[in-house]
Every structure is written in structure tokens, then in C-alpha cells.
CSV table of C-alpha atoms and ligand atoms in Angstrom, one decimal:
chain,number,residue,atom,x,y,z
A,1,UNK,CA,-20.5,1.2,36.7
A,2,UNK,CA,-22.5,1.1,33.5
A,3,UNK,CA,-21.9,-1.7,31.1
A,4,UNK,CA,-19.3,-0.9,28.4
A,5,UNK,CA,-20.7,-0.8,24.8
A,6,UNK,CA,-18.4,-2.5,22.4
A,7,UNK,CA,-17.7,-2.0,18.7
A,8,UNK,CA,-19.9,-4.1,16.3
A,9,UNK,CA,-18.6,-7.5,15.3
A,10,UNK,CA,-16.7,-7.2,12.0
A,11,UNK,CA,-16.0,-3.5,12.4
A,12,UNK,CA,-13.0,-1.7,13.8
A,13,UNK,CA,-11.9,1.7,15.1
A,14,UNK,CA,-9.1,3.3,13.2
A,15,UNK,CA,-7.1,4.7,16.1
A,16,UNK,CA,-5.0,7.9,16.1
A,17,UNK,CA,-1.7,6.0,15.9
A,18,UNK,CA,-3.0,4.2,12.7
A,19,UNK,CA,-4.5,7.1,10.9
A,20,UNK,CA,-1.2,8.1,9.3
A,21,UNK,CA,-1.2,4.8,7.4
A,22,UNK,CA,-4.7,5.6,6.0
A,23,UNK,CA,-3.6,9.1,5.1
A,24,UNK,CA,-0.6,7.6,3.3
A,25,UNK,CA,-2.9,5.3,1.2
A,26,UNK,CA,-5.2,8.2,0.4
A,27,UNK,CA,-2.4,10.6,-0.5
A,28,UNK,CA,-0.7,8.1,-2.8
A,29,UNK,CA,-4.0,7.3,-4.4
A,30,UNK,CA,-4.5,11.0,-5.2
A,31,UNK,CA,-0.9,11.3,-6.5
A,32,UNK,CA,-0.9,8.1,-8.7
A,33,UNK,CA,-4.5,8.2,-9.9
A,34,UNK,CA,-4.1,11.9,-10.8
A,35,UNK,CA,-1.2,11.0,-13.0
A,36,UNK,CA,-3.5,9.0,-15.1
A,37,UNK,CA,-6.2,11.7,-15.2
A,38,UNK,CA,-8.6,10.3,-12.6
A,39,UNK,CA,-10.6,12.8,-10.6
A,40,UNK,CA,-11.9,12.1,-7.1
A,41,UNK,CA,-15.7,11.6,-6.6
A,42,UNK,CA,-17.5,11.2,-3.2
A,43,UNK,CA,-20.9,9.5,-3.4
A,44,UNK,CA,-23.3,8.8,-0.5
A,45,UNK,CA,-22.9,5.7,1.7
A,46,UNK,CA,-26.6,5.0,1.5
A,47,UNK,CA,-28.4,4.3,-1.8
A,48,UNK,CA,-31.7,2.8,-2.8
A,49,UNK,CA,-31.5,-1.0,-2.6
A,50,UNK,CA,-32.6,-1.3,-6.2
A,51,UNK,CA,-29.3,0.2,-7.3
A,52,UNK,CA,-27.5,-2.9,-6.0
A,53,UNK,CA,-30.1,-5.6,-6.9
A,54,UNK,CA,-30.1,-4.2,-10.5
A,55,UNK,CA,-26.4,-3.2,-10.6
A,56,UNK,CA,-24.5,-5.9,-8.7
A,57,UNK,CA,-27.0,-8.6,-9.6
A,58,UNK,CA,-29.7,-10.3,-7.5
A,59,UNK,CA,-28.1,-13.8,-7.9
A,60,UNK,CA,-24.9,-12.7,-6.2
A,61,UNK,CA,-24.0,-13.5,-2.6
A,62,UNK,CA,-23.4,-9.8,-2.0
A,63,UNK,CA,-27.0,-8.9,-2.8
A,64,UNK,CA,-28.6,-12.1,-1.5
A,65,UNK,CA,-26.9,-12.5,1.8
A,66,UNK,CA,-24.6,-9.7,2.6
A,67,UNK,CA,-26.4,-6.3,2.3
A,68,UNK,CA,-27.4,-4.1,5.3
A,69,UNK,CA,-30.8,-3.1,4.2
A,70,UNK,CA,-33.5,-1.1,6.1
A,71,UNK,CA,-36.8,0.7,5.4
A,72,UNK,CA,-37.3,4.5,5.7
A,73,UNK,CA,-40.5,6.2,4.5
A,74,UNK,CA,-41.5,3.1,2.7
A,75,UNK,CA,-38.3,3.0,0.6
A,76,UNK,CA,-35.8,0.3,0.9
A,77,UNK,CA,-32.3,1.6,1.6
A,78,UNK,CA,-28.9,-0.1,1.7
A,79,UNK,CA,-25.5,0.7,3.0
A,80,UNK,CA,-23.3,0.4,-0.1
A,81,UNK,CA,-21.6,-3.0,-0.3
A,82,UNK,CA,-19.3,-1.7,-3.1
A,83,UNK,CA,-19.0,1.6,-5.0
A,84,UNK,CA,-19.2,0.8,-8.7
A,85,UNK,CA,-23.0,0.9,-8.8
A,86,UNK,CA,-23.0,4.2,-6.9
A,87,UNK,CA,-20.4,5.8,-9.2
A,88,UNK,CA,-22.4,4.7,-12.2
A,89,UNK,CA,-25.6,6.1,-10.7
A,90,UNK,CA,-23.8,9.5,-10.1
A,91,UNK,CA,-22.3,9.4,-13.6
A,92,UNK,CA,-25.7,9.0,-15.2
A,93,UNK,CA,-27.6,11.4,-12.8
A,94,UNK,CA,-25.1,14.2,-13.2
A,95,UNK,CA,-25.0,14.1,-16.9
A,96,UNK,CA,-21.4,12.9,-17.1
A,97,UNK,CA,-22.4,10.8,-20.2
A,98,UNK,CA,-22.3,14.2,-22.1
A,99,UNK,CA,-18.6,14.8,-21.1
A,100,UNK,CA,-15.9,13.9,-23.6
A,101,UNK,CA,-14.8,10.3,-23.0
A,102,UNK,CA,-13.0,9.0,-21.2
A,103,UNK,CA,-14.5,10.1,-17.9
A,104,UNK,CA,-12.1,8.8,-15.1
A,105,UNK,CA,-13.2,8.8,-11.5
A,106,UNK,CA,-11.6,7.5,-8.3
A,107,UNK,CA,-12.9,7.1,-4.8
A,108,UNK,CA,-12.2,5.8,-1.3
A,109,UNK,CA,-14.4,5.1,1.6
A,110,UNK,CA,-16.3,2.5,3.7
A,111,UNK,CA,-18.3,-0.4,2.3
A,112,UNK,CA,-20.6,-2.8,4.2
A,113,UNK,CA,-21.1,-6.5,3.7
A,114,UNK,CA,-22.6,-8.8,6.2
A,115,UNK,CA,-20.0,-11.6,5.9
A,116,UNK,CA,-18.5,-13.9,8.4
A,117,UNK,CA,-15.6,-11.9,9.8
A,118,UNK,CA,-12.1,-13.4,9.7
A,119,UNK,CA,-8.5,-12.1,9.1
A,120,UNK,CA,-8.8,-9.8,6.1
A,121,UNK,CA,-12.6,-9.8,6.1
A,122,UNK,CA,-14.7,-7.3,7.9
A,123,UNK,CA,-18.3,-6.2,7.8
A,124,UNK,CA,-17.3,-2.5,7.5
A,125,UNK,CA,-14.2,-2.3,5.4
A,126,UNK,CA,-12.7,0.4,3.1
A,127,UNK,CA,-12.0,0.4,-0.6
A,128,UNK,CA,-10.0,2.6,-2.9
A,129,UNK,CA,-10.9,2.3,-6.5
A,130,UNK,CA,-11.2,3.8,-10.0
A,131,UNK,CA,-13.9,3.7,-12.7
A,132,UNK,CA,-13.3,4.7,-16.3
A,133,UNK,CA,-16.2,5.4,-18.7
A,134,UNK,CA,-16.6,5.6,-22.4
A,135,UNK,CA,-13.7,3.5,-23.9
A,136,UNK,CA,-14.4,0.1,-25.4
A,137,UNK,CA,-10.9,-0.5,-26.6
A,138,UNK,CA,-8.6,-2.7,-24.5
A,139,UNK,CA,-6.2,0.3,-24.0
A,140,UNK,CA,-8.7,1.3,-21.2
A,141,UNK,CA,-8.4,-2.2,-19.6
A,142,UNK,CA,-4.6,-2.0,-19.8
A,143,UNK,CA,-4.4,1.5,-18.4
A,144,UNK,CA,-6.7,0.6,-15.5
A,145,UNK,CA,-4.6,-2.5,-14.7
A,146,UNK,CA,-1.4,-0.4,-15.0
A,147,UNK,CA,-2.9,2.2,-12.7
A,148,UNK,CA,-3.5,-0.5,-10.1
A,149,UNK,CA,0.0,-1.9,-10.4
A,150,UNK,CA,1.6,1.4,-10.1
A,151,UNK,CA,-0.4,2.4,-7.1
A,152,UNK,CA,0.6,-0.8,-5.4
A,153,UNK,CA,4.3,-0.1,-6.4
A,154,UNK,CA,4.0,3.4,-4.9
A,155,UNK,CA,2.9,1.7,-1.6
A,156,UNK,CA,6.1,-0.4,-1.8
A,157,UNK,CA,4.2,-3.5,-2.9
A,158,UNK,CA,6.0,-5.1,-5.8
A,159,UNK,CA,5.7,-8.9,-5.4
A,160,UNK,CA,2.0,-9.3,-6.1
A,161,UNK,CA,0.4,-11.6,-8.6
A,162,UNK,CA,-1.8,-10.1,-11.3
A,163,UNK,CA,-4.3,-12.6,-12.6
A,164,UNK,CA,-6.4,-11.9,-15.7
A,165,UNK,CA,-9.2,-13.7,-17.6
A,166,UNK,CA,-11.8,-12.9,-20.2
A,167,UNK,CA,-15.4,-13.8,-19.5
A,168,UNK,CA,-16.4,-13.1,-23.1
A,169,UNK,CA,-19.6,-11.3,-24.0
A,170,UNK,CA,-23.1,-12.4,-22.9
A,171,UNK,CA,-23.5,-14.2,-26.2
A,172,UNK,CA,-20.4,-16.3,-26.3
A,173,UNK,CA,-20.6,-16.8,-22.5
A,174,UNK,CA,-24.0,-18.4,-22.8
A,175,UNK,CA,-22.6,-21.1,-25.1
A,176,UNK,CA,-19.9,-21.7,-22.5
A,177,UNK,CA,-22.4,-21.9,-19.7
A,178,UNK,CA,-24.5,-24.4,-21.6
A,179,UNK,CA,-21.5,-26.6,-22.1
A,180,UNK,CA,-20.4,-26.3,-18.5
A,181,UNK,CA,-23.9,-27.1,-17.2
A,182,UNK,CA,-24.0,-30.2,-19.4
A,183,UNK,CA,-20.6,-31.5,-18.3
A,184,UNK,CA,-21.4,-30.8,-14.6
A,185,UNK,CA,-24.9,-32.4,-14.7
A,186,UNK,CA,-23.8,-36.0,-13.8
A,187,UNK,CA,-22.0,-34.5,-10.7
A,188,UNK,CA,-24.8,-32.3,-9.5
A,189,UNK,CA,-25.6,-34.3,-6.4
A,190,UNK,CA,-21.9,-34.2,-5.3
A,191,UNK,CA,-21.7,-30.4,-5.4
A,192,UNK,CA,-21.8,-28.4,-2.2
A,193,UNK,CA,-25.1,-26.7,-1.3
A,194,UNK,CA,-24.0,-23.3,-2.4
A,195,UNK,CA,-22.9,-24.7,-5.8
A,196,UNK,CA,-26.2,-26.6,-6.2
A,197,UNK,CA,-27.9,-23.2,-5.8
A,198,UNK,CA,-25.5,-21.5,-8.2
A,199,UNK,CA,-25.9,-24.2,-10.8
A,200,UNK,CA,-29.2,-22.7,-11.9
A,201,UNK,CA,-28.8,-19.1,-10.9
A,202,UNK,CA,-25.1,-18.1,-11.2
A,203,UNK,CA,-23.3,-21.0,-12.9
A,204,UNK,CA,-19.9,-19.3,-13.4
A,205,UNK,CA,-19.5,-18.7,-9.7
A,206,UNK,CA,-19.2,-22.4,-9.3
A,207,UNK,CA,-15.7,-22.2,-10.7
A,208,UNK,CA,-14.2,-20.3,-7.8
A,209,UNK,CA,-15.8,-22.5,-5.1
A,210,UNK,CA,-13.3,-23.2,-2.4
A,211,UNK,CA,-14.9,-26.5,-1.2
A,212,UNK,CA,-12.5,-29.4,-1.8
A,213,UNK,CA,-15.1,-31.9,-3.1
A,214,UNK,CA,-16.2,-29.3,-5.7
A,215,UNK,CA,-12.6,-28.5,-6.7
A,216,UNK,CA,-12.1,-32.2,-7.3
A,217,UNK,CA,-15.1,-32.2,-9.7
A,218,UNK,CA,-13.6,-29.3,-11.6
A,219,UNK,CA,-10.3,-31.2,-12.0
A,220,UNK,CA,-12.0,-34.0,-13.9
A,221,UNK,CA,-10.7,-34.2,-17.4
A,222,UNK,CA,-14.0,-33.6,-19.2
A,223,UNK,CA,-14.8,-30.6,-17.0
A,224,UNK,CA,-11.2,-29.2,-17.5
A,225,UNK,CA,-11.7,-29.6,-21.2
A,226,UNK,CA,-14.7,-27.3,-21.1
A,227,UNK,CA,-13.1,-24.8,-18.8
A,228,UNK,CA,-10.0,-24.6,-20.9
A,229,UNK,CA,-11.8,-24.5,-24.2
A,230,UNK,CA,-11.5,-21.2,-26.1
A,231,UNK,CA,-15.1,-20.4,-25.9
A,232,UNK,CA,-14.9,-16.6,-26.4
A,233,UNK,CA,-16.0,-15.2,-29.8
A,234,UNK,CA,-13.5,-13.7,-32.3
A,235,UNK,CA,-14.2,-10.1,-31.2
A,236,UNK,CA,-13.8,-10.9,-27.5
A,237,UNK,CA,-10.6,-12.9,-28.3
A,238,UNK,CA,-9.1,-10.0,-30.2
A,239,UNK,CA,-9.9,-7.7,-27.3
A,240,UNK,CA,-8.2,-10.1,-24.8
A,241,UNK,CA,-5.1,-10.6,-27.1
A,242,UNK,CA,-4.7,-6.9,-27.5
A,243,UNK,CA,-5.0,-6.4,-23.7
A,244,UNK,CA,-2.2,-8.9,-23.2
A,245,UNK,CA,-0.1,-7.2,-25.8
A,246,UNK,CA,-0.4,-3.8,-24.0
A,247,UNK,CA,0.3,-5.4,-20.7
A,248,UNK,CA,3.5,-7.1,-22.1
A,249,UNK,CA,4.6,-3.8,-23.6
A,250,UNK,CA,4.1,-2.0,-20.3
A,251,UNK,CA,6.1,-4.6,-18.4
A,252,UNK,CA,3.1,-5.8,-16.3
A,253,UNK,CA,3.7,-9.4,-15.3
A,254,UNK,CA,0.5,-11.4,-15.2
A,255,UNK,CA,-0.8,-14.9,-15.2
A,256,UNK,CA,-4.0,-16.1,-17.0
A,257,UNK,CA,-6.5,-17.8,-14.7
A,258,UNK,CA,-9.4,-19.5,-16.5
A,259,UNK,CA,-11.1,-20.0,-13.1
A,260,UNK,CA,-11.2,-16.3,-12.3
A,261,UNK,CA,-14.9,-15.3,-12.6
A,262,UNK,CA,-15.4,-12.6,-9.8
A,263,UNK,CA,-18.4,-12.4,-7.5
A,264,UNK,CA,-20.4,-9.6,-9.1
A,265,UNK,CA,-22.7,-10.0,-12.1
A,266,UNK,CA,-21.8,-6.9,-14.1
A,267,UNK,CA,-18.6,-8.0,-15.7
A,268,UNK,CA,-18.0,-8.9,-19.4
A,269,UNK,CA,-14.7,-9.6,-21.2
A,270,UNK,CA,-11.7,-8.6,-19.0
A,271,UNK,CA,-11.7,-9.5,-15.3
A,272,UNK,CA,-8.6,-9.3,-13.1
A,273,UNK,CA,-7.5,-9.7,-9.5
A,274,UNK,CA,-4.2,-8.9,-7.8
A,275,UNK,CA,-3.3,-11.3,-5.0
A,276,UNK,CA,-0.7,-11.5,-2.3
A,277,UNK,CA,0.9,-14.7,-0.8
A,278,UNK,CA,1.1,-13.1,2.6
A,279,UNK,CA,-2.6,-12.7,3.3
A,280,UNK,CA,-3.9,-16.2,4.0
A,281,UNK,CA,-7.2,-17.2,2.5
A,282,UNK,CA,-8.5,-13.6,1.9
A,283,UNK,CA,-5.6,-13.0,-0.5
A,284,UNK,CA,-7.1,-10.6,-3.1
A,285,UNK,CA,-6.0,-7.0,-2.6
A,286,UNK,CA,-7.6,-5.8,-5.8
A,287,UNK,CA,-10.5,-6.9,-8.0
A,288,UNK,CA,-11.9,-5.4,-11.1
A,289,UNK,CA,-12.8,-5.7,-14.7
A,290,UNK,CA,-14.9,-4.4,-17.6
A,291,UNK,CA,-18.7,-3.8,-17.3
A,292,UNK,CA,-20.0,-2.6,-20.6
A,293,UNK,CA,-23.7,-3.1,-19.9
A,294,UNK,CA,-24.0,-1.6,-16.4
A,295,UNK,CA,-24.6,2.0,-17.4
A,296,UNK,CA,-27.4,1.1,-19.7
A,297,UNK,CA,-28.8,-1.4,-17.2
A,298,UNK,CA,-29.0,1.5,-14.7
A,299,UNK,CA,-30.9,3.7,-17.2
A,300,UNK,CA,-28.0,5.6,-18.8
A,301,UNK,CA,-26.9,5.6,-22.4
A,302,UNK,CA,-25.0,2.5,-23.6
A,303,UNK,CA,-21.4,3.3,-22.3
A,304,UNK,CA,-18.5,0.9,-21.9
A,305,UNK,CA,-16.6,1.0,-18.6
A,306,UNK,CA,-13.8,-0.6,-16.7
A,307,UNK,CA,-12.5,-0.3,-13.1
A,308,UNK,CA,-11.2,-1.9,-10.0
A,309,UNK,CA,-11.3,-1.6,-6.2
A,310,UNK,CA,-8.8,-2.5,-3.5
A,311,UNK,CA,-9.4,-3.4,0.1
A,312,UNK,CA,-7.6,-0.8,2.2
A,313,UNK,CA,-7.3,-2.9,5.3
A,314,UNK,CA,-5.6,-5.6,3.3
A,315,UNK,CA,-3.2,-3.1,1.8
A,316,UNK,CA,-2.4,-1.7,5.3
A,317,UNK,CA,-1.6,-5.2,6.6
A,318,UNK,CA,0.9,-5.6,3.8
A,319,UNK,CA,2.8,-2.3,4.0
A,320,UNK,CA,5.5,-1.5,6.5
A,321,UNK,CA,4.1,0.4,9.4
A,322,UNK,CA,5.0,4.1,9.5
A,323,UNK,CA,5.8,5.9,12.7
A,324,UNK,CA,3.0,8.3,13.6
A,325,UNK,CA,4.1,11.9,13.0
A,326,UNK,CA,5.6,13.7,16.0
A,327,UNK,CA,4.7,17.3,17.1
A,328,UNK,CA,7.2,19.9,15.8
A,329,UNK,CA,7.5,21.4,19.3
A,330,UNK,CA,6.5,20.9,23.0
A,331,UNK,CA,6.9,23.9,25.3
A,332,UNK,CA,8.6,23.3,28.6
A,333,UNK,CA,8.0,26.0,31.0
A,334,UNK,CA,6.6,26.7,34.5
A,335,UNK,CA,5.1,30.0,33.4
A,336,UNK,CA,1.8,28.8,32.0
A,337,UNK,CA,0.6,32.1,30.6
A,338,UNK,CA,3.8,32.7,28.7
A,339,UNK,CA,3.8,29.1,27.5
A,340,UNK,CA,0.3,29.5,26.2
A,341,UNK,CA,1.2,32.7,24.4
A,342,UNK,CA,4.4,31.1,22.9
A,343,UNK,CA,2.4,28.0,21.8
A,344,UNK,CA,-0.1,30.2,19.9
A,345,UNK,CA,2.8,32.3,18.3
A,346,UNK,CA,4.4,29.1,17.0
A,347,UNK,CA,1.1,27.7,15.7
A,348,UNK,CA,0.6,31.0,13.8
A,349,UNK,CA,4.0,30.4,12.3
A,350,UNK,CA,2.9,27.0,11.0
A,351,UNK,CA,4.2,24.6,13.6
A,352,UNK,CA,2.3,21.8,15.4
A,353,UNK,CA,2.8,22.6,19.1
A,354,UNK,CA,1.5,21.7,22.5
A,355,UNK,CA,2.3,22.9,26.0
A,356,UNK,CA,1.6,21.4,29.4
A,357,UNK,CA,-2.0,22.5,30.2
A,358,UNK,CA,-1.6,21.2,33.8
A,359,UNK,CA,1.8,23.0,34.5
A,360,UNK,CA,3.6,19.9,35.9
A,361,UNK,CA,7.2,19.9,37.1
A,362,UNK,CA,9.9,21.0,34.6
A,363,UNK,CA,11.5,17.5,34.4
A,364,UNK,CA,8.2,15.9,33.7
A,365,UNK,CA,7.5,18.3,30.9
A,366,UNK,CA,10.9,17.7,29.4
A,367,UNK,CA,10.3,13.9,29.6
A,368,UNK,CA,7.0,14.4,27.8
A,369,UNK,CA,8.6,16.6,25.2
A,370,UNK,CA,11.2,13.9,24.3
A,371,UNK,CA,8.4,11.4,23.7
A,372,UNK,CA,6.0,13.5,21.6
A,373,UNK,CA,8.0,16.2,19.8
A,374,UNK,CA,11.1,16.9,17.7
A,375,UNK,CA,12.0,20.1,19.6
A,376,UNK,CA,11.5,21.3,23.2
A,377,UNK,CA,10.9,25.0,23.4
A,378,UNK,CA,12.2,25.9,26.8
A,379,UNK,CA,10.9,29.1,28.4
A,380,UNK,CA,12.5,30.1,31.7
A,381,UNK,CA,12.5,33.5,33.5
A,382,UNK,CA,15.7,34.6,31.6
A,383,UNK,CA,14.2,33.8,28.2
A,384,UNK,CA,10.9,35.5,29.0
A,385,UNK,CA,12.8,38.7,30.1
A,386,UNK,CA,14.9,38.8,26.9
A,387,UNK,CA,12.0,37.7,24.6
A,388,UNK,CA,13.9,34.7,23.6
A,389,UNK,CA,13.4,30.9,23.7
A,390,UNK,CA,15.9,28.0,24.1
A,391,UNK,CA,15.3,25.2,21.6
A,392,UNK,CA,16.5,21.7,22.3
A,393,UNK,CA,16.7,19.3,19.4
A,394,UNK,CA,15.4,16.1,21.0
A,395,UNK,CA,17.1,13.8,18.5
A,396,UNK,CA,20.7,14.9,19.1
A,397,UNK,CA,20.4,16.9,22.3
A,398,UNK,CA,21.8,20.1,20.8
A,399,UNK,CA,20.5,23.4,22.3
A,400,UNK,CA,20.4,26.9,21.0
A,401,UNK,CA,18.8,30.2,22.2
A,402,UNK,CA,17.1,32.4,19.7
A,403,UNK,CA,14.7,35.4,19.4
A,404,UNK,CA,11.1,34.3,19.6
A,405,UNK,CA,10.1,36.1,16.4
A,406,UNK,CA,12.6,34.4,14.1
A,407,UNK,CA,13.4,31.1,16.0
A,408,UNK,CA,11.4,28.8,13.7
A,409,UNK,CA,13.7,29.7,10.8
A,410,UNK,CA,16.6,27.9,12.6
A,411,UNK,CA,14.7,24.6,12.8
A,412,UNK,CA,15.1,21.6,10.5
A,413,UNK,CA,11.4,20.6,10.1
B,1,HAM,P1,-14.7,-6.9,-4.9
B,1,HAM,O1,-13.8,-8.0,-5.5
B,1,HAM,O2,-16.0,-7.3,-4.3
B,1,HAM,O3,-15.0,-5.9,-6.1
B,1,HAM,O4,-13.9,-6.1,-3.9
B,1,HAM,C1,-12.7,-5.5,-4.2
B,1,HAM,C2,-11.7,-5.7,-3.0
B,1,HAM,O5,-12.2,-5.2,-1.8
B,1,HAM,C3,-11.3,-7.1,-2.7
B,1,HAM,O6,-10.3,-7.6,-3.6
B,1,HAM,C4,-10.8,-7.0,-1.3
B,1,HAM,O7,-9.5,-6.5,-1.2
B,1,HAM,C5,-11.7,-5.9,-0.7
B,1,HAM,N1,-12.8,-6.5,0.1
B,1,HAM,C6,-14.0,-7.0,-0.4
B,1,HAM,N2,-14.8,-7.5,0.6
B,1,HAM,C7,-14.1,-7.3,1.8
B,1,HAM,C8,-14.3,-7.5,3.2
B,1,HAM,N3,-15.5,-8.0,3.6
B,1,HAM,N4,-13.4,-7.1,4.1
B,1,HAM,C9,-12.2,-6.6,3.6
B,1,HAM,N5,-11.9,-6.3,2.3
B,1,HAM,C10,-12.8,-6.7,1.4
B,1,HAM,C11,-15.7,-4.8,-6.1
B,1,HAM,O8,-16.1,-4.3,-5.0
B,1,HAM,C12,-15.9,-4.1,-7.4
B,1,HAM,N6,-16.8,-2.9,-7.1
B,1,HAM,C13,-14.6,-3.7,-8.0
B,1,HAM,C14,-14.7,-3.0,-9.3
B,1,HAM,C15,-14.6,-1.7,-9.5
B,1,HAM,N7,-15.0,-3.6,-10.4
B,1,HAM,C16,-15.1,-2.7,-11.4
B,1,HAM,N8,-14.9,-1.5,-10.8
């Protein structure tokens, strides 16, 4: 026998018995996001690599270590590691900057990051997310966070922690970075290798390092003093205060986390994550924030924006599994031609129906019906002669006989 080819490490099949959970997430996303005026957008999975090096940032782990990149016709192409950059590209390219603000878009689909796979972390994973363009006021940040919280509620997820922080603007953040650099300098040699690299290139990312020895350094009083200092300028502080006011008014519970910095370069002011205690180390179900410079950075007009994305695999691992949908009917008959005709009649009437293509024994067919369907449509000689069908409710065992043309009206589907 030929060798079996397996699925790639860090990727997974979504099997038929799991698909209903994915459809549930997608349907709820459409319902909830539509309530807030978001419209679905579908962008390609492949984009020019430059979109991500310019968009996500070439000092980030995502761009440096995790992208699936290949050459075609002398152009460097990448499987999207996230979708904010792609949506921004499409927003600019399709002239959406000319639409009245806000432009609200939502999406779902596969993303690709070459990370070390572990529980809750895959190389091909799926995100559902929203992006809102054109509003600089904190009402937009608040509405986006509220959209995320209400989506999670609609999935039955109520006890999640919303964490927020403000990264300030590039100007006030630079002062903060200078101070942080200064206070960490004496400890440089004790930092982990990743943090040593980030010290020059991506200083803020040091703050969410998970290595114990680094965490100890951040706990030192002089470092804490810098981290907890109110470094953001008056305008950024006002934006953050207003955001908190809106969240309070809307009944969104949140905690402030000064160490929340996010792993992508495009953020300014508001950043947020929503975390679960039931997910182990990969505990973020949602990450997002404001990215006011990205549209201009990618060649569009200066347009403020804010959004989030959630990991769909992580959401699925938190929600109660749903029973896959059963067929409406299964035809039980040893007259295959008549069974075939009846199946087609019922399908035309809107039912999901199967019959036994191999014409097994009557009892075997009935056994199968009780496993896969809500009703057994029994077709014996008598029924065929009278143009009728016997219908057995497979939940309660009750059976009726009815005319074929009108029988579906008598069902509780
Ligand atoms: P992110 O934090 O990189 O943000 O990803 C968002 C969410 O995707 C994470 O919170 C997590 O649930 C999920 N996720 C990320 N990587 C993996 C993985 N390897 N396996 C499974 N799930 C994963 C972004 O992607 C931004 N584009 C979010 C955003 C939208 N910001 C503004 N707008």
C-alpha cells in the first residue's frame, strides 16, 4: 500500500461533525456585526509581502519569523498572517476612502503564521474580525469593544476579561521608550535573547515577555515606576478617559493593564485584549486596537481606524459543542426506484433527505434512519399503491400515514 500523506504540522481538518460549530460562529458574526452596521468583506489569502512588512511592521515576530513567503514571477508573495493590512489595502484600492465615514467592515477566514504549534496555537488558524475606518473619536474604540463583547455574549461566553491600555501617540510614546530604555540599561545583560534583540528594535514588546527572569526585571521598583508613569500626552489621556467613560456607561467590565502592548507595530492609543482563564497559556481570544497611521502608511489618505480579530479555534474550544444537524428524513423501503422518486419529491419540498442507495434489509434501513434522521419515511407495497407514505417520528416513535403530496405539512421540522 502507498504511504499515507498526513496533514501539515500545525494545521487541522475541520471535519463534517465540527462544521456546524463554525457555521454557528459565522452566522452569529453576521447577526451581531450587522447590528452595528458592519458589512462583510472577503479579501485574498495571498498578498504582496510588502503589504505586511510595511503594514504589520518589519521588527515584529510575525513579519520576521512567522510568514509563509514564496516567489512567483519575481514577486514576493505571502500567505496573510492577519487581515488588517489586507482590509486596509482593499479599502484604499477600492476607493472606500471616498465613502462617508465610518466605513465598517467585518471578515472571517484562514490566517497563516509559522509558529511553534501548541494547544490554542496553529500555523493555519482562523480569525473573525472587524475594522472601522474614519472616526478618530473614542466612541469608535468603545463601539468596537462593545461589538466584540456582544459577539462573545451571543456565543454564550460571558465570563471573559477585557483588558485595555493606551499606547499614546508616536510622540509621547517616544519619551516613554527613552525612559524605559534608560531604566532597563543596567539589566541589559540579564535579559533573554529575544528581549536583547527587541531592546533596540521593538522596545515595547519587552513588556509582554513571558520569560521569568525578564518578568523579575520588570518588577523592580524603578522599572515599575516608569511603566506606571502617566507618560501619555494630554490629548491621548483625554481620548483614553473618554473611552473608559463610554465603556462604563455601556456596562463593559474591563481592567487596565499597563503591560498590554500587542505584537503588531501599527497600533496607537487604544489597545485591548479579551482573555479567558480556561485556555492555558494561549489565553487571548481577541486582540485589537486603534491604528490611525496605517492607511497613510499604505498609501491612502490619512484615515483613523480601529478594529479587532478573534481566534476562531479558541472560541470553539470555549463554547459548548452543538449536536450536528440531523437529516429531516430517511426513506425506509425495499422498492429502490420508488424510494429514489420519493426522496427527490421531498427534497423539492425543502427537506433534507436520504435513502438507502444499496437497498439493504428493511430493519437495517430503519436502524440507520434512527441514527441519522428525525423522521423515517416508510414506503411499503401498500403505501406505494395508495400513493401514501408512513412517517415515523424517531424521537417519540409515533407513526402516521399520509398522502405523499401533503405529508410534509404534518411534520414538526
Ligand atoms: P492578533 O493578536 O495577532 O491580532 O490576533 C488576534 C487573535 O487571533 C488572537 O487573540 C488569537 O485569538 C488568534 N490567534 C493569533 N495567532 C494564532 C495562532 N497561531 N493560532 C490560533 N489563534 C491565533 C491581529 O491579528 C490583528 N490583526 C487584530 C486587529 C484587527 N487589530 C486591529 N484590527
